[in-house]
XYZ file of C-alpha atoms in Angstrom:
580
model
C 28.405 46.581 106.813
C 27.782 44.110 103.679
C 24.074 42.669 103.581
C 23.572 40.268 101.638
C 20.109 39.095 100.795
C 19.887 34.870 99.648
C 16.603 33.044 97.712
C 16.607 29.737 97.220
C 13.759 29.862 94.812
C 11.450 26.930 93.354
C 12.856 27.047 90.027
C 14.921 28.812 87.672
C 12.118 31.002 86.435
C 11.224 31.857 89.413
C 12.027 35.118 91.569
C 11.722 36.476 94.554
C 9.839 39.298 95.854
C 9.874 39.659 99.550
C 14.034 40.053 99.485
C 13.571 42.559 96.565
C 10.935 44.366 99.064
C 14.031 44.443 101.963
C 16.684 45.525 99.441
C 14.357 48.644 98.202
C 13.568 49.164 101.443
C 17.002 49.352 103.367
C 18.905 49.513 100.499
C 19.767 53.015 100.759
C 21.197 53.254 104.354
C 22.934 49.451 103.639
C 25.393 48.275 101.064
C 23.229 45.398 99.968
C 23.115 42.810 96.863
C 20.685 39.854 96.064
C 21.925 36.488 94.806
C 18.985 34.169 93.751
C 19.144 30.515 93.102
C 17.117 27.608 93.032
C 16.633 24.028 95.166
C 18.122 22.388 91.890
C 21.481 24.218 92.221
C 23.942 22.290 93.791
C 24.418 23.496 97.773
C 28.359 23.419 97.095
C 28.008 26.301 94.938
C 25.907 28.373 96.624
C 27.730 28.501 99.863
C 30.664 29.146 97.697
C 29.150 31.957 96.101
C 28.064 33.514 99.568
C 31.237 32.812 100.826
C 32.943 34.592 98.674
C 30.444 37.930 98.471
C 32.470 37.857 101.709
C 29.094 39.832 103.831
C 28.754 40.785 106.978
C 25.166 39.861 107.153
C 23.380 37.183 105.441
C 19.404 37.165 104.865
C 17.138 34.060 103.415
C 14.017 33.695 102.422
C 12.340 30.857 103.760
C 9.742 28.648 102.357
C 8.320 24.804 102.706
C 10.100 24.341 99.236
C 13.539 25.870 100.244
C 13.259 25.200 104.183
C 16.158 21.907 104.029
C 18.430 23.906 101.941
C 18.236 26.888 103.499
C 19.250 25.128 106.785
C 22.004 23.148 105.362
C 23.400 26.125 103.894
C 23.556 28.396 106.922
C 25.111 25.527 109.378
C 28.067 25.390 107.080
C 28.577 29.137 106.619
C 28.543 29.362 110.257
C 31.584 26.946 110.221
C 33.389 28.686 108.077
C 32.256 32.491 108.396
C 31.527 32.214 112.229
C 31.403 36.310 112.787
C 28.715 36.593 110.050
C 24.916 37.019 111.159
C 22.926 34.764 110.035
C 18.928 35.836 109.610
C 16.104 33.977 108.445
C 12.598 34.889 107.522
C 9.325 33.878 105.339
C 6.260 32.084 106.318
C 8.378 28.762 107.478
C 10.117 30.345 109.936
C 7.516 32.773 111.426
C 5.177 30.891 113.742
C 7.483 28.842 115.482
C 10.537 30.454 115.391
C 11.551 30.131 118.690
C 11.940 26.271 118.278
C 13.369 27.019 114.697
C 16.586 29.262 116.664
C 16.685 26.189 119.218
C 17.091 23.432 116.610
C 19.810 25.596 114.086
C 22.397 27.035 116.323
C 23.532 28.775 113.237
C 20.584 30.743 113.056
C 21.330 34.432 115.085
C 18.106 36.092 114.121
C 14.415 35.657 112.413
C 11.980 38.096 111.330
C 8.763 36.904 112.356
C 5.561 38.563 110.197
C 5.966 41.294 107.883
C 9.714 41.731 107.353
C 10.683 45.541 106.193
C 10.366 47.561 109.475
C 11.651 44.406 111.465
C 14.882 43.928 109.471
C 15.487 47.938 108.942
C 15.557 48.224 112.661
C 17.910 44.795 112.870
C 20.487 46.269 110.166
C 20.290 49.741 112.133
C 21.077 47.650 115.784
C 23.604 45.325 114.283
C 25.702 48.093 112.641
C 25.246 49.900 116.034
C 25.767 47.351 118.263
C 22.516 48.309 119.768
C 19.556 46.563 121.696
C 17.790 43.703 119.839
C 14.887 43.743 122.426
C 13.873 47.410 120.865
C 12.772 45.326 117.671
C 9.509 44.327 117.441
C 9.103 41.199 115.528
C 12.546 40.024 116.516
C 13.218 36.861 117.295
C 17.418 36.262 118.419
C 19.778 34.566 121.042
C 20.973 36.458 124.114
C 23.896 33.847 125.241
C 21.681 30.839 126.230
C 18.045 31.870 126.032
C 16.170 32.064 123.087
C 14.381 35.872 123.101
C 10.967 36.430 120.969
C 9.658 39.721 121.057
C 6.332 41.144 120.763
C 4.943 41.124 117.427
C 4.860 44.173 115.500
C 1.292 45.706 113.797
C 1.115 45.336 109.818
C 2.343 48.451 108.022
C -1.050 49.853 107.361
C 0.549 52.932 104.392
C 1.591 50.257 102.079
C 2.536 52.788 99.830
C 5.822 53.372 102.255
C 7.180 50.458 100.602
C 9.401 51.719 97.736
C 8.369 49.821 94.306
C 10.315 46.466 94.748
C 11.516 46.942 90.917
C 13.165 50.284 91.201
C 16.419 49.487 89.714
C 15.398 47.594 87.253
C 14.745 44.508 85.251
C 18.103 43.619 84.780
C 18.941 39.616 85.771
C 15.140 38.823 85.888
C 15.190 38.256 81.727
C 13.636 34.868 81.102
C 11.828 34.665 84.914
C 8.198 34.991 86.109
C 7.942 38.441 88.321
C 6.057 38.472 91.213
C 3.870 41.904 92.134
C 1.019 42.715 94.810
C -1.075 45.285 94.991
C -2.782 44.244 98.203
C -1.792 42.144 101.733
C -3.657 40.207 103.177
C -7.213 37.895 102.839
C -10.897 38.802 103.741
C -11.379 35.080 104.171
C -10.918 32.253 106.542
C -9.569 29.231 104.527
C -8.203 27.072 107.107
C -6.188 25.451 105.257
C -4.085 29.021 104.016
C -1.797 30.892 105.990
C -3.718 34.363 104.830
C -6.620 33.199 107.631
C -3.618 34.032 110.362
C -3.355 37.856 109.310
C -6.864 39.777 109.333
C -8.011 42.313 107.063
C -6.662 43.281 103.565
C -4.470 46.327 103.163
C -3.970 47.748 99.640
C -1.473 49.883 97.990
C -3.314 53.073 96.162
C -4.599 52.988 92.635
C -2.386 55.173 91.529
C 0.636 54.093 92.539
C -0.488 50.156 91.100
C -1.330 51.922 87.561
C 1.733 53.790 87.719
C 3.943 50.259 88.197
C 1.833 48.393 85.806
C 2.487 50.731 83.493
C 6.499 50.177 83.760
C 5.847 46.335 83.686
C 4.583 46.321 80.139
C 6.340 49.143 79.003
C 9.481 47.236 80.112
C 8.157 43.978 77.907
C 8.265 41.842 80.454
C 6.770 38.397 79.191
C 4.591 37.424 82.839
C 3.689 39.179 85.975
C 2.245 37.177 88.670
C 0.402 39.107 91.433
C 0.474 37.451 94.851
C -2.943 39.017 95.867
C -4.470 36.333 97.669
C -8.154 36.905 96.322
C -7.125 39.928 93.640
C -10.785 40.547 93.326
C -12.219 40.596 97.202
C -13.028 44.270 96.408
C -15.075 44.518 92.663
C -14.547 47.606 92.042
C -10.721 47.938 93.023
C -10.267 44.969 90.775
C -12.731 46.334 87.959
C -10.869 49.404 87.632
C -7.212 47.842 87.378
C -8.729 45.547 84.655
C -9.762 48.448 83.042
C -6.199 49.869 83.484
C -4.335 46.988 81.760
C -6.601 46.624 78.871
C -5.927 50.359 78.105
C -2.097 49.837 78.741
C -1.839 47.042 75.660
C 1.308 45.672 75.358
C 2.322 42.087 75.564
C 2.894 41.037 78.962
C 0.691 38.706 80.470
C -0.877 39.384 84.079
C -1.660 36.103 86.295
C -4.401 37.035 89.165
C -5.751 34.454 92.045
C -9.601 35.364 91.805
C -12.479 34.490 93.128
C -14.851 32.594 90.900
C -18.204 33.565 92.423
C -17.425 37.347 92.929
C -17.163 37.905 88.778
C -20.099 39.634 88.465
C -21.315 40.677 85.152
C -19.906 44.302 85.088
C -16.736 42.436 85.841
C -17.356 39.683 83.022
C -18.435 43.102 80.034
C -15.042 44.118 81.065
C -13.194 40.582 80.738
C -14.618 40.630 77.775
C -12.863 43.126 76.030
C -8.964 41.909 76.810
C -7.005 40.424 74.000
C -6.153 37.102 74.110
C -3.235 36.263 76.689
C -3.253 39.247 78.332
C -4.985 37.750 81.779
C -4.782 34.654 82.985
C -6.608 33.605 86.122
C -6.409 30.876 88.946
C -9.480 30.227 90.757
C -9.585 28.247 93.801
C -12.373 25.895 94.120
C -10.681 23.054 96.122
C -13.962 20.924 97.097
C -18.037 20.942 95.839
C -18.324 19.093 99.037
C -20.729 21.626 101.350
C -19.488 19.691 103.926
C -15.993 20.361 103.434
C -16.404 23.783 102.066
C -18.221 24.422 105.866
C -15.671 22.918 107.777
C -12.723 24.485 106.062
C -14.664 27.920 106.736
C -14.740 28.606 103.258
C -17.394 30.671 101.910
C -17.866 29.780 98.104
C -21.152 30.183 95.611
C -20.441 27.497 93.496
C -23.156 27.607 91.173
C -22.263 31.685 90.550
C -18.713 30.209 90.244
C -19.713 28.050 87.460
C -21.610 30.537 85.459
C -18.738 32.857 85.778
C -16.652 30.284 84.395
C -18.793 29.243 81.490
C -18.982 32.679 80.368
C -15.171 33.126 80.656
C -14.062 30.233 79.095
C -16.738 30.946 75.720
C -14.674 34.620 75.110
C -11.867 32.535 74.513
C -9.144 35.323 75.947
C -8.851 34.057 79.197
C -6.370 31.503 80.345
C -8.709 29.519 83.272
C -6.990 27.324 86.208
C -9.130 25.603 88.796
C -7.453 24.345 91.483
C -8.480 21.039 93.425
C -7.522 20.042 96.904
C -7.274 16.540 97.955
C -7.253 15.780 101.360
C -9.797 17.718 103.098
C -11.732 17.338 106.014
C -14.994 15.741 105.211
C -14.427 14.837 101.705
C -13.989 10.715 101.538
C -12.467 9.175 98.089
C -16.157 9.261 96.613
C -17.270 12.861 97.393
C -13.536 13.569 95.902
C -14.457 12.006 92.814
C -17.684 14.232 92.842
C -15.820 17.447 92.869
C -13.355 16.275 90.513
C -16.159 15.831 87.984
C -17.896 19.241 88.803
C -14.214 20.926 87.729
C -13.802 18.705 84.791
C -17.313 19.371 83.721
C -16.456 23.109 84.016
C -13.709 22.437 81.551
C -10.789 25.103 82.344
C -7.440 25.581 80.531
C -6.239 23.620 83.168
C -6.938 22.055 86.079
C -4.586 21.947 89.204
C -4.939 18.694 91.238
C -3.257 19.754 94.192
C -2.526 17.816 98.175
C -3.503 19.232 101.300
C -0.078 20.837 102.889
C -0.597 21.322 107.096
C 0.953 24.064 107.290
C 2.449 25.841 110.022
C 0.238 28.081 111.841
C -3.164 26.984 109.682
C -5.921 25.910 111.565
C -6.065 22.737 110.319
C -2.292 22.157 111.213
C -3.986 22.939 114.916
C -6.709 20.565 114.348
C -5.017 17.407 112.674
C -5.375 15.318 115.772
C -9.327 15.911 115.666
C -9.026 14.994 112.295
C -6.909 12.483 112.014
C -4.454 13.653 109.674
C -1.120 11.712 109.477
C 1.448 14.135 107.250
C 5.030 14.079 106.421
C 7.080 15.868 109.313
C 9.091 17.089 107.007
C 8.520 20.492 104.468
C 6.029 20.896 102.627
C 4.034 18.757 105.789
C 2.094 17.036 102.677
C -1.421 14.762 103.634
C -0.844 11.160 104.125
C -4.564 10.296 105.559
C -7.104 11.452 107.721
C -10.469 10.152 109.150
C -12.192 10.393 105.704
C -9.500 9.242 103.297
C -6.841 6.417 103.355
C -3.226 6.738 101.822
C -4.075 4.262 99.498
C -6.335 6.308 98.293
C -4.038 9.681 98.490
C -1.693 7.536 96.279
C -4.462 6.547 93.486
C -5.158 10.227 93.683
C -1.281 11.577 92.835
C -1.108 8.922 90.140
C -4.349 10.028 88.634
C -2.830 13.894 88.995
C 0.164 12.938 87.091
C -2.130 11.714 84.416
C -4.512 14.767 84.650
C -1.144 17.130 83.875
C -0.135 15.236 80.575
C -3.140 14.606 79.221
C -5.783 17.136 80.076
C -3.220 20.111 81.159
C -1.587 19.927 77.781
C -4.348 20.496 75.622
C -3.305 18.264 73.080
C -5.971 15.327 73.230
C -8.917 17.480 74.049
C -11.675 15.420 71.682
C -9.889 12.030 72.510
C -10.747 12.523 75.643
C -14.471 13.884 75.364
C -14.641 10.468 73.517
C -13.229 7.990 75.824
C -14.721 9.832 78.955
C -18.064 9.696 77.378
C -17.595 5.765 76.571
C -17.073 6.011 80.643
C -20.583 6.779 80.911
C -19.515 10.665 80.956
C -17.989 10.102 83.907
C -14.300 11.718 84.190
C -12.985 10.518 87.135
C -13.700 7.257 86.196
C -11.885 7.499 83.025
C -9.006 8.510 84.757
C -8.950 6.239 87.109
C -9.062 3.361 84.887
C -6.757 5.274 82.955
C -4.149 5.512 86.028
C -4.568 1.383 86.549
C -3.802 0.475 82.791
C -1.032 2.807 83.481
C 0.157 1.425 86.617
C 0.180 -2.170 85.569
C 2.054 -1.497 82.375
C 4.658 0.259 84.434
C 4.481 3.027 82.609
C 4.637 5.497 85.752
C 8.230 7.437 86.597
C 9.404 7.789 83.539
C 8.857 10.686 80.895
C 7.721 10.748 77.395
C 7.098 12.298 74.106
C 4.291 14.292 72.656
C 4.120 11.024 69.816
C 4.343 8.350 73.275
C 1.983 10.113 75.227
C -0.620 9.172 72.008
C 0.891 5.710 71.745
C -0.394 4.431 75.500
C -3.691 6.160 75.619
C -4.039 4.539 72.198
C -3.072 1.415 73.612
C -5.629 1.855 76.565
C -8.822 2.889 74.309
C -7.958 -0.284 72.585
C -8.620 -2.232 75.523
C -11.806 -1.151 76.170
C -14.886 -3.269 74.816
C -17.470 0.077 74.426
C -14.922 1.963 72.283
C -14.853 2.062 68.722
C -11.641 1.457 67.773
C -11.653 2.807 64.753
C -13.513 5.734 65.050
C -10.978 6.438 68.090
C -8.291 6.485 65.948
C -9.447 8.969 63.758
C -10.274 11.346 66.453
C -6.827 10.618 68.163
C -5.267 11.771 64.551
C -7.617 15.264 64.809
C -6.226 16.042 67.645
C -2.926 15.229 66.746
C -2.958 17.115 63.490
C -5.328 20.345 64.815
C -1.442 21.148 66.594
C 0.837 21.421 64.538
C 1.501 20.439 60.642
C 2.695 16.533 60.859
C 5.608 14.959 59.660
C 5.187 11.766 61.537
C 2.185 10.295 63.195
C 2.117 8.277 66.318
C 2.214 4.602 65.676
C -1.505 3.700 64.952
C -3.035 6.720 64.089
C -1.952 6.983 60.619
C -3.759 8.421 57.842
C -5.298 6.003 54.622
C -3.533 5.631 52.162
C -5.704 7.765 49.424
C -4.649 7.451 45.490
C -3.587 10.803 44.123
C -4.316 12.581 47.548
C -1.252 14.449 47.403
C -1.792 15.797 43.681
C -5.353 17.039 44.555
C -4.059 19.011 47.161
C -1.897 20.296 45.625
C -4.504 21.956 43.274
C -6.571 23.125 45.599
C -3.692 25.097 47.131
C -2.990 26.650 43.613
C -6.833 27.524 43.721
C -7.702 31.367 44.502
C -10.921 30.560 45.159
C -10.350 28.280 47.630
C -8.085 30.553 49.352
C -9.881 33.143 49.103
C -12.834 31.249 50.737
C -11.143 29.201 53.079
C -8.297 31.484 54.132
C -7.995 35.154 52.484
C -5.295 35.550 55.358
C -3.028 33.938 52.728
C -4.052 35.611 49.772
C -0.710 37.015 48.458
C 0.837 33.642 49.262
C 2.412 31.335 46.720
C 1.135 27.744 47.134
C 4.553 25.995 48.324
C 4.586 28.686 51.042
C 0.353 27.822 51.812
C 0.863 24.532 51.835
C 3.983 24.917 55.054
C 1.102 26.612 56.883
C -1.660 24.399 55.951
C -2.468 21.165 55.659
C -5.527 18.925 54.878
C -6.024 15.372 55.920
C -8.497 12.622 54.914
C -10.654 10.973 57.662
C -12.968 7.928 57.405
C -15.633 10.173 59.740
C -16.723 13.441 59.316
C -14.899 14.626 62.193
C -15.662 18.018 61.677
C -19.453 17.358 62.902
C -18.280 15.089 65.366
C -15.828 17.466 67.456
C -19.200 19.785 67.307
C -21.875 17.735 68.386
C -20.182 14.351 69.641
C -21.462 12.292 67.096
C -19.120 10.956 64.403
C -21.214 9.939 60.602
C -18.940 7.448 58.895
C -18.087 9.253 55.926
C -14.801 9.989 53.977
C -14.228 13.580 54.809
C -11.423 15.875 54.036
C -10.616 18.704 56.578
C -8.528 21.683 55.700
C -6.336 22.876 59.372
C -4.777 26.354 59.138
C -1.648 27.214 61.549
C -1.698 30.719 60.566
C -3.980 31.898 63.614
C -3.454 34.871 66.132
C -5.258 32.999 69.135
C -2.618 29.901 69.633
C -3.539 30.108 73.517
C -6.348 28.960 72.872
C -6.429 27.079 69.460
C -3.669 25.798 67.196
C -5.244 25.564 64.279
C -8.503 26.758 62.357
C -10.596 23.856 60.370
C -12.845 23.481 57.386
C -14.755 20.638 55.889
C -13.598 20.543 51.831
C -13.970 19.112 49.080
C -10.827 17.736 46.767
């Protein structure tokens, strides 16, 4: 019997871990293979490519992002490969699957819950021709009727789940891998699936350092662990940081924490990991106490903060705060609020992101006490609810798209301390007015580049009657040239014209002393090759005060930026006030 095992995955980098979990699993009693694709490949080819595996059984993966396609794809295999099982799984399918088998008469079976036990014991009755009603967490046809069975207990020895990588890297070159090293959440967000399943089960320590170990041994560029709150148990999560610090290597680990249990011990360790080697997503979703009650989600957000603030200082840490709009309890205005508290905490990046009702969650169970409206369609995104109109839901993904290319990409980071703080420090505000110049210049739905993107906020700050103009400018241009060396400037921003500039840079490259003093990283260097990663441009402020303390003297200052750092994660350049 020929299994084969189908993900339809977000995007190209992504992959898919619960199918590699089945294949490791049953893989040695089956002959099984994987095929991954993504919701951008056309659904012509991957039925073809399924088709032609020519299997026996076929197994998806099922998602809110990959639900439609999955569908589509088994209703025309089942017209063309009609003796082929067809079995879905995955947190779409699970808690109503009965309706799910009712709807798609190509669907013969779905795993409900935890999948590797339920789809051994499917493999071992289909090959046998045996009794599906033996399988706990079955859920399959028997002629008519729809049959679900009773549910079947967690596995509660992770560590009877073979390593999900065990043949290999190979095909997963260029993609994001996904790891765990627990199941489950000790909290009650009602808004996650996680608050469905109780308790957390781990794998042991030493099987988790053993596989880390292979990941960066192996070289592979970005593991993501799945742990829904990696650090719900200090110590656990203490020691494993410990672990990959020792390790070295290059590969960078992505963890889903929580903010308010970093506890100092935790923070002395942080402390001593090399740039880009953790990077960490931290849910605060709403300062609203209100919401944060109702949502029965426990949260210190002051202990959150300080955490935060100490992380982001070290400089090592790559820092996401995630945002959730559309929560009970938290109107447009109290939004705005915890917008500002996030902003103010100022992350690497910070994830603006829509309430989904999600199948099973209890606020999907709730929505009518709540008033949410929602698409009825994957991924069941907020349209309004008692506290908060779609209008405003709309405002809110405009302002998102905003928040992505201009705070996300790190590129205008003192243009906009300026302009926010000419908003009467007021972030949200900014971007709101932001998102209306946008709007009515009908600039939104399209993309644009790096040198654009500079263009229209210029064009905005120009608008504004509190803004220096001038002064803006300048700032805009440090920011532009703290990047990357410049070859072209965006329209507006460009540098004075200065009379025998370029010579007396050119002599103050040829200077030892001054590279010695301002960059003995070079020394060895001829000045051609310092002067491809250096460069020094004249401002009309002294900007190199100003991006310190905020304020900007007027003075003609020249500002040496060196590209030549180790830390780009977290800075693209290093800068010195000089003297020509």
């Amino acid at each position: 019997m020929k299994v084969l095992l189908v993900a339809i995955n977000s995007k190209f980098i992504h992959s898919n871990l619960a199918l590699r979990y089945l294949k490791a699993y049953c893989g040695k009693e089956h002959s099984m293979d994987l095929l991954e694709f993504s919701i951008n490949d056309h659904i012509e080819r991957i039925i073809r490519e399924i088709y032609l595996a020519r299997p026996d059984v076929v197994a998806f993966s099922c998602y809110i992002w990959n639900i439609r396609e999955v569908l589509m794809v088994a209703d025309t295999l089942k017209r063309v490969m009609d003796r082929c099982a067809i079995v879905l799984g995955g947190p779409e399918v699970a808690f109503d699957a009965g309706d799910v088998m009712r709807d798609n008469p190509a669907v013969d079976y779905i795993v409900a819950g935890e999948g590797e036990e339920t789809f051994h014991e499917l493999l071992h009755i289909l090959e046998d021709k045996g009794n599906p009603a033996q399988v706990k967490g079955l859920v399959y046809r028997h002629g008519r009727d729809i049959v679900v069975n009773p549910a079947r207990p967690l596995i509660q020895d992770l560590d009877m789940i073979p390593f999900p990588y065990q043949d290999g890297f190979a095909g997963l070159e260029n993609k994001v891998i996904y790891y765990e090293t627990s199941r489950g959440c000790p909290f009650n967000c009602q808004y996650c699936l996680s608050s469905t399943i109780p308790g957390v089960r781990y794998f042991s320590l030493e099987r988790v350092e053993r596989e880390l170990a292979l990941f960066v041994k192996a070289g592979i560029p970005q593991v993501k662990l799945v742990d829904r709150t990696f650090n719900c148990n200090p110590a656990r999560a203490k020691h494993i940081f410990k672990t990959l610090i020792s390790l070295g290597g290059q590969t960078n680990f992505h963890f889903e924490m929580a903010g308010d249990l970093i506890d100092d011990e935790m923070l002395d360790i942080l402390r001593q990991a090399p740039p880009g080697l953790f990077q960490f997503e931290i849910g605060v979703q709403s300062t609203n106490p209100e919401t944060v009650h109702e949502i029965q989600r426990k949260m210190d957000f002051d202990a959150l903060a300080r955490a935060v603030a100490r992380l982001r200082d070290n400089e090592n840490i790559h820092l996401h705060l995630d945002l959730i709009a559309g929560l009970p309890e938290e109107d447009y205005a109290s939004f705005k609020r915890s917008f500002n508290d996030v902003y103010f905490l100022r992350p690497n990046r910070i994830q603006l992101g829509f309430l989904k009702l999600l199948k099973g969650s209890g606020l999907r169970l709730k929505a009518e006490q709540y008033g949410y409206e929602y698409t009825q369609y994957p991924p069941y995104k907020v349209l309004k609810n008692n506290h908060i109109t779609y209008d405003e839901i709309a405002k809110l993904e405009m302002i998102e798209d905003l928040v992505e290319k201009y705070y996300n990409s790190g590129r205008f980071k003192y243009t906009l301390e300026y302009l926010i703080s000419c908003h009467d420090d007021n972030p949200f505000e900014f971007f709101e007015g932001f998102m209306a110049f946008w709007k009515e210049k009908g600039y939104e739905g399209l993309s644009y580049s790096q040198i654009r993107l500079y263009e229209i906020l210029l064009e905005y700050g120009l608008t504004l009657d509190n803004v220096d103009h001038r002064l803006l400018t300048n700032i805009m241009r440090f920011d532009w040239v703290s990047q990357e060396k410049p070859s072209r400037y965006p329209e507006g921003i460009e540098p004075p014209q200065i009379p025998g500039l370029s010579k007396a840079v050119d002599s103050f490259f040829k200077s030892e002393e001054n590279v010695l003093k301002f960059m003995p990283h070079l020394k060895g260097y001829t000045p051609r090759q310092i002067s491809r990663m250096a460069h020094i441009e004249v401002f009309e402020y002294d900007v190199v005060e100003g991006v310190k303390s905020g304020v900007y003297p007027p003075s003609i200052t020249y500002v040496l930026f060196d590209y030549n750092v180790g830390n780009r994660i977290f800075r693209r350049s290093n800068f010195h006030k000089v003297r020509l």
